[in-house]
Amino acid sequence: MADNENLDPEPAASEATAVRPADMALNVVEFIQRWGRPLVPVLVLPVLIGLFTAFESRFISITNLNVMLTQAGPLLMISLGATLVVLMGSIDLSVGAIAALSAAAAAVLISDHGWGTAGFILTIFIGMALGGVNAFCSIALRLPSFIVTLGTLSIFTGITLHILSGRAVFVDELPFEWLARGEGIPDVPNTFLAAIIVWVLLVFMNRYTRFGRYLVAIGAGEPVAALSGVPVRRYKTLAFMVSGATAGFGGAILLLQLGSATPSLGNQYLLDSIAAIVIGGTALTGGVGGMPRTLLGVALLTVLSNGLNVTGVSIFTQDILRGLVVILAVLVTIDRGRMQNLVK
């Protein structure tokens, strides 16, 4: 008993108060999440531009800037609607497949049936309808949006393969060709200007209309929003349909730029659209973020991809780096208190 009474309690106390390296790292991440979430992308962008310019001076040439804006146009368009879905705490993995299916349908209608302008405009409505399918499966059937859009990604890709018979369909005479080739502002592609116009409209809608406020409320807490009288099902359906519409328009832009539709047209936009959203600072848990952050994320991702190409980095290494950037972005933007609601 005496031995037990004389035991020194200090080691136990010191162990309890010791700060492990993992805890320190977590504290740093939480600090960045709280104070640096809006600032990190803003600070990283000029650093990347400076680094790539130091390695390769032609990175900031007018020609290369034009190339980057051409690349950014479709990505921004496809990412805009998907941002609304993420903002309300859901996710849309099918935007790339919707873009490809819309472009494929337009290519066949224009080249084989002479639909011309109508075939081009139809891409928006095709995308909207496909977004409605996602909304029905997620809301009416009460399935997580992750599972639903993962499934429709495969379904829409299969339909695209059937429409195109597994091959590329070329369109000789495209309507609105000036949109793909022209520059309303010198050295700024019209496709990028079109994406910016849609961005401005969605920024206004997100900030100053009931639609935008309700989406943020749903993302911050769907049960609370429902109890507050928000028609959750209606606005979630609208968000998925807008996501489909912008993806369809993005597919039309890709069709104009390439002059053809292929089964793999939207493959890269599955990861790139989600990457642009989270890199910009919109949280996958919902309720935090918006269109300005997505524009910043698109700029970061475009600068990163183009800079790695210009400096001669292997395409395989680029994929590794892009994946690491996405993980780091999620680490900074995720709300750990709401991680149990991440997939819904």
mmCIF file with all atom_site columns, C-alpha atoms in Angstrom, residues 44-187:
data_model
loop_
_atom_site.group_PDB
_atom_site.id
_atom_site.type_symbol
_atom_site.label_atom_id
_atom_site.label_alt_id
_atom_site.label_comp_id
_atom_site.label_asym_id
_atom_site.label_entity_id
_atom_site.label_seq_id
_atom_site.pdbx_PDB_ins_code
_atom_site.Cartn_x
_atom_site.Cartn_y
_atom_site.Cartn_z
_atom_site.occupancy
_atom_site.B_iso_or_equiv
_atom_site.pdbx_formal_charge
_atom_site.auth_seq_id
_atom_site.auth_comp_id
_atom_site.auth_asym_id
_atom_site.auth_atom_id
_atom_site.pdbx_PDB_model_num
ATOM 1   C CA . VAL A 1 44  ? -1.901  30.435 -54.088 1.00 0.00 ? 44  VAL A CA 1
ATOM 2   C CA . LEU A 1 45  ? -2.944  31.711 -57.546 1.00 0.00 ? 45  LEU A CA 1
ATOM 3   C CA . PRO A 1 46  ? -0.281  34.463 -57.908 1.00 0.00 ? 46  PRO A CA 1
ATOM 4   C CA . VAL A 1 47  ? 2.328   32.124 -56.422 1.00 0.00 ? 47  VAL A CA 1
ATOM 5   C CA . LEU A 1 48  ? 1.591   29.512 -59.104 1.00 0.00 ? 48  LEU A CA 1
ATOM 6   C CA . ILE A 1 49  ? 1.667   32.139 -61.847 1.00 0.00 ? 49  ILE A CA 1
ATOM 7   C CA . GLY A 1 50  ? 5.024   33.411 -60.579 1.00 0.00 ? 50  GLY A CA 1
ATOM 8   C CA . LEU A 1 51  ? 6.536   29.918 -60.347 1.00 0.00 ? 51  LEU A CA 1
ATOM 9   C CA . PHE A 1 52  ? 5.453   28.836 -63.830 1.00 0.00 ? 52  PHE A CA 1
ATOM 10  C CA . THR A 1 53  ? 6.594   32.148 -65.314 1.00 0.00 ? 53  THR A CA 1
ATOM 11  C CA . ALA A 1 54  ? 10.002  31.728 -63.667 1.00 0.00 ? 54  ALA A CA 1
ATOM 12  C CA . PHE A 1 55  ? 10.383  28.261 -65.211 1.00 0.00 ? 55  PHE A CA 1
ATOM 13  C CA . GLU A 1 56  ? 8.932   29.164 -68.619 1.00 0.00 ? 56  GLU A CA 1
ATOM 14  C CA . SER A 1 57  ? 8.559   32.798 -69.701 1.00 0.00 ? 57  SER A CA 1
ATOM 15  C CA . ARG A 1 58  ? 6.061   32.003 -72.476 1.00 0.00 ? 58  ARG A CA 1
ATOM 16  C CA . PHE A 1 59  ? 3.581   30.934 -69.787 1.00 0.00 ? 59  PHE A CA 1
ATOM 17  C CA . ILE A 1 60  ? 2.302   34.532 -69.587 1.00 0.00 ? 60  ILE A CA 1
ATOM 18  C CA . SER A 1 61  ? 2.376   35.162 -73.331 1.00 0.00 ? 61  SER A CA 1
ATOM 19  C CA . ILE A 1 62  ? -0.822  36.408 -74.974 1.00 0.00 ? 62  ILE A CA 1
ATOM 20  C CA . THR A 1 63  ? -1.063  33.187 -76.963 1.00 0.00 ? 63  THR A CA 1
ATOM 21  C CA . ASN A 1 64  ? -0.903  30.998 -73.872 1.00 0.00 ? 64  ASN A CA 1
ATOM 22  C CA . LEU A 1 65  ? -3.322  33.202 -71.940 1.00 0.00 ? 65  LEU A CA 1
ATOM 23  C CA . ASN A 1 66  ? -5.770  32.765 -74.822 1.00 0.00 ? 66  ASN A CA 1
ATOM 24  C CA . VAL A 1 67  ? -5.277  28.998 -74.613 1.00 0.00 ? 67  VAL A CA 1
ATOM 25  C CA . MET A 1 68  ? -5.983  29.037 -70.868 1.00 0.00 ? 68  MET A CA 1
ATOM 26  C CA . LEU A 1 69  ? -9.179  31.048 -71.319 1.00 0.00 ? 69  LEU A CA 1
ATOM 27  C CA . THR A 1 70  ? -10.287 28.628 -74.042 1.00 0.00 ? 70  THR A CA 1
ATOM 28  C CA . GLN A 1 71  ? -9.705  25.733 -71.639 1.00 0.00 ? 71  GLN A CA 1
ATOM 29  C CA . ALA A 1 72  ? -11.414 27.514 -68.755 1.00 0.00 ? 72  ALA A CA 1
ATOM 30  C CA . GLY A 1 73  ? -14.670 28.308 -70.606 1.00 0.00 ? 73  GLY A CA 1
ATOM 31  C CA . PRO A 1 74  ? -16.229 24.808 -70.723 1.00 0.00 ? 74  PRO A CA 1
ATOM 32  C CA . LEU A 1 75  ? -14.893 23.909 -67.263 1.00 0.00 ? 75  LEU A CA 1
ATOM 33  C CA . LEU A 1 76  ? -16.419 27.026 -65.719 1.00 0.00 ? 76  LEU A CA 1
ATOM 34  C CA . MET A 1 77  ? -19.740 26.452 -67.458 1.00 0.00 ? 77  MET A CA 1
ATOM 35  C CA . ILE A 1 78  ? -19.956 22.817 -66.320 1.00 0.00 ? 78  ILE A CA 1
ATOM 36  C CA . SER A 1 79  ? -18.838 23.655 -62.766 1.00 0.00 ? 79  SER A CA 1
ATOM 37  C CA . LEU A 1 80  ? -21.329 26.480 -62.178 1.00 0.00 ? 80  LEU A CA 1
ATOM 38  C CA . GLY A 1 81  ? -24.487 24.412 -61.842 1.00 0.00 ? 81  GLY A CA 1
ATOM 39  C CA . ALA A 1 82  ? -22.627 21.693 -59.963 1.00 0.00 ? 82  ALA A CA 1
ATOM 40  C CA . THR A 1 83  ? -21.652 24.357 -57.418 1.00 0.00 ? 83  THR A CA 1
ATOM 41  C CA . LEU A 1 84  ? -25.319 24.899 -56.573 1.00 0.00 ? 84  LEU A CA 1
ATOM 42  C CA . VAL A 1 85  ? -25.724 21.182 -55.885 1.00 0.00 ? 85  VAL A CA 1
ATOM 43  C CA . VAL A 1 86  ? -22.635 21.088 -53.652 1.00 0.00 ? 86  VAL A CA 1
ATOM 44  C CA . LEU A 1 87  ? -23.752 24.269 -51.892 1.00 0.00 ? 87  LEU A CA 1
ATOM 45  C CA . MET A 1 88  ? -26.934 22.529 -50.758 1.00 0.00 ? 88  MET A CA 1
ATOM 46  C CA . GLY A 1 89  ? -24.917 19.603 -49.380 1.00 0.00 ? 89  GLY A CA 1
ATOM 47  C CA . SER A 1 90  ? -25.346 17.147 -52.262 1.00 0.00 ? 90  SER A CA 1
ATOM 48  C CA . ILE A 1 91  ? -23.072 16.268 -55.185 1.00 0.00 ? 91  ILE A CA 1
ATOM 49  C CA . ASP A 1 92  ? -23.455 15.730 -58.929 1.00 0.00 ? 92  ASP A CA 1
ATOM 50  C CA . LEU A 1 93  ? -20.919 13.321 -60.404 1.00 0.00 ? 93  LEU A CA 1
ATOM 51  C CA . SER A 1 94  ? -22.743 13.088 -63.720 1.00 0.00 ? 94  SER A CA 1
ATOM 52  C CA . VAL A 1 95  ? -22.045 16.581 -65.131 1.00 0.00 ? 95  VAL A CA 1
ATOM 53  C CA . GLY A 1 96  ? -19.313 15.322 -67.473 1.00 0.00 ? 96  GLY A CA 1
ATOM 54  C CA . ALA A 1 97  ? -21.588 12.575 -68.798 1.00 0.00 ? 97  ALA A CA 1
ATOM 55  C CA . ILE A 1 98  ? -24.446 15.072 -69.235 1.00 0.00 ? 98  ILE A CA 1
ATOM 56  C CA . ALA A 1 99  ? -22.133 17.345 -71.246 1.00 0.00 ? 99  ALA A CA 1
ATOM 57  C CA . ALA A 1 100 ? -21.088 14.424 -73.472 1.00 0.00 ? 100 ALA A CA 1
ATOM 58  C CA . LEU A 1 101 ? -24.656 13.164 -73.983 1.00 0.00 ? 101 LEU A CA 1
ATOM 59  C CA . SER A 1 102 ? -25.966 16.648 -74.805 1.00 0.00 ? 102 SER A CA 1
ATOM 60  C CA . ALA A 1 103 ? -23.148 17.231 -77.294 1.00 0.00 ? 103 ALA A CA 1
ATOM 61  C CA . ALA A 1 104 ? -23.705 13.803 -78.875 1.00 0.00 ? 104 ALA A CA 1
ATOM 62  C CA . ALA A 1 105 ? -27.436 14.406 -79.311 1.00 0.00 ? 105 ALA A CA 1
ATOM 63  C CA . ALA A 1 106 ? -26.801 17.840 -80.828 1.00 0.00 ? 106 ALA A CA 1
ATOM 64  C CA . ALA A 1 107 ? -24.132 16.502 -83.195 1.00 0.00 ? 107 ALA A CA 1
ATOM 65  C CA . VAL A 1 108 ? -26.434 13.784 -84.543 1.00 0.00 ? 108 VAL A CA 1
ATOM 66  C CA . LEU A 1 109 ? -29.430 16.130 -84.843 1.00 0.00 ? 109 LEU A CA 1
ATOM 67  C CA . ILE A 1 110 ? -27.386 18.770 -86.673 1.00 0.00 ? 110 ILE A CA 1
ATOM 68  C CA . SER A 1 111 ? -25.353 16.492 -88.968 1.00 0.00 ? 111 SER A CA 1
ATOM 69  C CA . ASP A 1 112 ? -27.959 13.818 -89.766 1.00 0.00 ? 112 ASP A CA 1
ATOM 70  C CA . HIS A 1 113 ? -31.270 15.655 -89.449 1.00 0.00 ? 113 HIS A CA 1
ATOM 71  C CA . GLY A 1 114 ? -30.392 19.266 -90.245 1.00 0.00 ? 114 GLY A CA 1
ATOM 72  C CA . TRP A 1 115 ? -31.713 20.718 -87.001 1.00 0.00 ? 115 TRP A CA 1
ATOM 73  C CA . GLY A 1 116 ? -29.076 23.466 -87.002 1.00 0.00 ? 116 GLY A CA 1
ATOM 74  C CA . THR A 1 117 ? -29.719 26.144 -84.375 1.00 0.00 ? 117 THR A CA 1
ATOM 75  C CA . ALA A 1 118 ? -32.513 24.151 -82.733 1.00 0.00 ? 118 ALA A CA 1
ATOM 76  C CA . GLY A 1 119 ? -30.175 21.200 -82.207 1.00 0.00 ? 119 GLY A CA 1
ATOM 77  C CA . PHE A 1 120 ? -27.628 23.442 -80.541 1.00 0.00 ? 120 PHE A CA 1
ATOM 78  C CA . ILE A 1 121 ? -30.137 25.113 -78.210 1.00 0.00 ? 121 ILE A CA 1
ATOM 79  C CA . LEU A 1 122 ? -31.645 21.723 -77.369 1.00 0.00 ? 122 LEU A CA 1
ATOM 80  C CA . THR A 1 123 ? -28.459 20.810 -75.458 1.00 0.00 ? 123 THR A CA 1
ATOM 81  C CA . ILE A 1 124 ? -29.561 23.053 -72.585 1.00 0.00 ? 124 ILE A CA 1
ATOM 82  C CA . PHE A 1 125 ? -32.969 21.375 -72.334 1.00 0.00 ? 125 PHE A CA 1
ATOM 83  C CA . ILE A 1 126 ? -31.473 17.891 -72.639 1.00 0.00 ? 126 ILE A CA 1
ATOM 84  C CA . GLY A 1 127 ? -29.150 18.717 -69.766 1.00 0.00 ? 127 GLY A CA 1
ATOM 85  C CA . MET A 1 128 ? -32.030 20.119 -67.738 1.00 0.00 ? 128 MET A CA 1
ATOM 86  C CA . ALA A 1 129 ? -34.061 16.940 -68.281 1.00 0.00 ? 129 ALA A CA 1
ATOM 87  C CA . LEU A 1 130 ? -31.138 14.737 -67.253 1.00 0.00 ? 130 LEU A CA 1
ATOM 88  C CA . GLY A 1 131 ? -30.699 16.877 -64.143 1.00 0.00 ? 131 GLY A CA 1
ATOM 89  C CA . GLY A 1 132 ? -34.377 16.270 -63.437 1.00 0.00 ? 132 GLY A CA 1
ATOM 90  C CA . VAL A 1 133 ? -33.718 12.522 -63.596 1.00 0.00 ? 133 VAL A CA 1
ATOM 91  C CA . ASN A 1 134 ? -30.993 12.936 -60.978 1.00 0.00 ? 134 ASN A CA 1
ATOM 92  C CA . ALA A 1 135 ? -33.340 14.980 -58.802 1.00 0.00 ? 135 ALA A CA 1
ATOM 93  C CA . PHE A 1 136 ? -36.148 12.415 -59.033 1.00 0.00 ? 136 PHE A CA 1
ATOM 94  C CA . CYS A 1 137 ? -33.890 9.493  -58.129 1.00 0.00 ? 137 CYS A CA 1
ATOM 95  C CA . SER A 1 138 ? -32.284 11.357 -55.240 1.00 0.00 ? 138 SER A CA 1
ATOM 96  C CA . ILE A 1 139 ? -35.359 13.074 -53.779 1.00 0.00 ? 139 ILE A CA 1
ATOM 97  C CA . ALA A 1 140 ? -38.370 10.924 -54.651 1.00 0.00 ? 140 ALA A CA 1
ATOM 98  C CA . LEU A 1 141 ? -36.540 7.622  -54.142 1.00 0.00 ? 141 LEU A CA 1
ATOM 99  C CA . ARG A 1 142 ? -34.632 9.005  -51.116 1.00 0.00 ? 142 ARG A CA 1
ATOM 100 C CA . LEU A 1 143 ? -31.227 7.877  -52.315 1.00 0.00 ? 143 LEU A CA 1
ATOM 101 C CA . PRO A 1 144 ? -27.902 9.639  -51.604 1.00 0.00 ? 144 PRO A CA 1
ATOM 102 C CA . SER A 1 145 ? -26.965 11.974 -54.458 1.00 0.00 ? 145 SER A CA 1
ATOM 103 C CA . PHE A 1 146 ? -23.503 10.407 -54.554 1.00 0.00 ? 146 PHE A CA 1
ATOM 104 C CA . ILE A 1 147 ? -24.965 6.978  -55.364 1.00 0.00 ? 147 ILE A CA 1
ATOM 105 C CA . VAL A 1 148 ? -27.581 8.342  -57.765 1.00 0.00 ? 148 VAL A CA 1
ATOM 106 C CA . THR A 1 149 ? -25.213 10.461 -59.851 1.00 0.00 ? 149 THR A CA 1
ATOM 107 C CA . LEU A 1 150 ? -22.574 7.730  -59.847 1.00 0.00 ? 150 LEU A CA 1
ATOM 108 C CA . GLY A 1 151 ? -25.213 5.457  -61.371 1.00 0.00 ? 151 GLY A CA 1
ATOM 109 C CA . THR A 1 152 ? -26.515 8.015  -63.867 1.00 0.00 ? 152 THR A CA 1
ATOM 110 C CA . LEU A 1 153 ? -22.915 8.778  -64.852 1.00 0.00 ? 153 LEU A CA 1
ATOM 111 C CA . SER A 1 154 ? -22.708 5.228  -66.175 1.00 0.00 ? 154 SER A CA 1
ATOM 112 C CA . ILE A 1 155 ? -26.223 5.302  -67.670 1.00 0.00 ? 155 ILE A CA 1
ATOM 113 C CA . PHE A 1 156 ? -25.705 8.590  -69.517 1.00 0.00 ? 156 PHE A CA 1
ATOM 114 C CA . THR A 1 157 ? -22.319 7.414  -70.794 1.00 0.00 ? 157 THR A CA 1
ATOM 115 C CA . GLY A 1 158 ? -23.939 4.244  -72.148 1.00 0.00 ? 158 GLY A CA 1
ATOM 116 C CA . ILE A 1 159 ? -26.654 6.258  -73.910 1.00 0.00 ? 159 ILE A CA 1
ATOM 117 C CA . THR A 1 160 ? -23.957 8.472  -75.439 1.00 0.00 ? 160 THR A CA 1
ATOM 118 C CA . LEU A 1 161 ? -22.182 5.396  -76.793 1.00 0.00 ? 161 LEU A CA 1
ATOM 119 C CA . HIS A 1 162 ? -25.440 4.211  -78.389 1.00 0.00 ? 162 HIS A CA 1
ATOM 120 C CA . ILE A 1 163 ? -26.168 7.607  -79.947 1.00 0.00 ? 163 ILE A CA 1
ATOM 121 C CA . LEU A 1 164 ? -22.683 7.863  -81.436 1.00 0.00 ? 164 LEU A CA 1
ATOM 122 C CA . SER A 1 165 ? -22.372 4.116  -82.163 1.00 0.00 ? 165 SER A CA 1
ATOM 123 C CA . GLY A 1 166 ? -19.077 4.219  -80.285 1.00 0.00 ? 166 GLY A CA 1
ATOM 124 C CA . ARG A 1 167 ? -17.415 6.627  -82.721 1.00 0.00 ? 167 ARG A CA 1
ATOM 125 C CA . ALA A 1 168 ? -16.845 10.334 -83.209 1.00 0.00 ? 168 ALA A CA 1
ATOM 126 C CA . VAL A 1 169 ? -19.510 12.284 -85.096 1.00 0.00 ? 169 VAL A CA 1
ATOM 127 C CA . PHE A 1 170 ? -18.177 15.315 -86.962 1.00 0.00 ? 170 PHE A CA 1
ATOM 128 C CA . VAL A 1 171 ? -20.306 18.354 -87.737 1.00 0.00 ? 171 VAL A CA 1
ATOM 129 C CA . ASP A 1 172 ? -19.258 20.338 -90.814 1.00 0.00 ? 172 ASP A CA 1
ATOM 130 C CA . GLU A 1 173 ? -21.566 23.325 -90.441 1.00 0.00 ? 173 GLU A CA 1
ATOM 131 C CA . LEU A 1 174 ? -22.114 24.338 -86.841 1.00 0.00 ? 174 LEU A CA 1
ATOM 132 C CA . PRO A 1 175 ? -24.554 27.070 -85.806 1.00 0.00 ? 175 PRO A CA 1
ATOM 133 C CA . PHE A 1 176 ? -23.130 29.807 -83.598 1.00 0.00 ? 176 PHE A CA 1
ATOM 134 C CA . GLU A 1 177 ? -19.642 29.027 -84.894 1.00 0.00 ? 177 GLU A CA 1
ATOM 135 C CA . TRP A 1 178 ? -18.714 32.617 -84.065 1.00 0.00 ? 178 TRP A CA 1
ATOM 136 C CA . LEU A 1 179 ? -19.142 31.644 -80.416 1.00 0.00 ? 179 LEU A CA 1
ATOM 137 C CA . ALA A 1 180 ? -16.295 29.143 -80.693 1.00 0.00 ? 180 ALA A CA 1
ATOM 138 C CA . ARG A 1 181 ? -14.009 31.040 -83.077 1.00 0.00 ? 181 ARG A CA 1
ATOM 139 C CA . GLY A 1 182 ? -14.706 34.689 -82.360 1.00 0.00 ? 182 GLY A CA 1
ATOM 140 C CA . GLU A 1 183 ? -13.340 37.131 -79.797 1.00 0.00 ? 183 GLU A CA 1
ATOM 141 C CA . GLY A 1 184 ? -15.791 39.844 -78.751 1.00 0.00 ? 184 GLY A CA 1
ATOM 142 C CA . ILE A 1 185 ? -12.948 41.271 -76.666 1.00 0.00 ? 185 ILE A CA 1
ATOM 143 C CA . PRO A 1 186 ? -9.472  41.007 -78.252 1.00 0.00 ? 186 PRO A CA 1
ATOM 144 C CA . ASP A 1 187 ? -7.646  37.833 -77.138 1.00 0.00 ? 187 ASP A CA 1
#
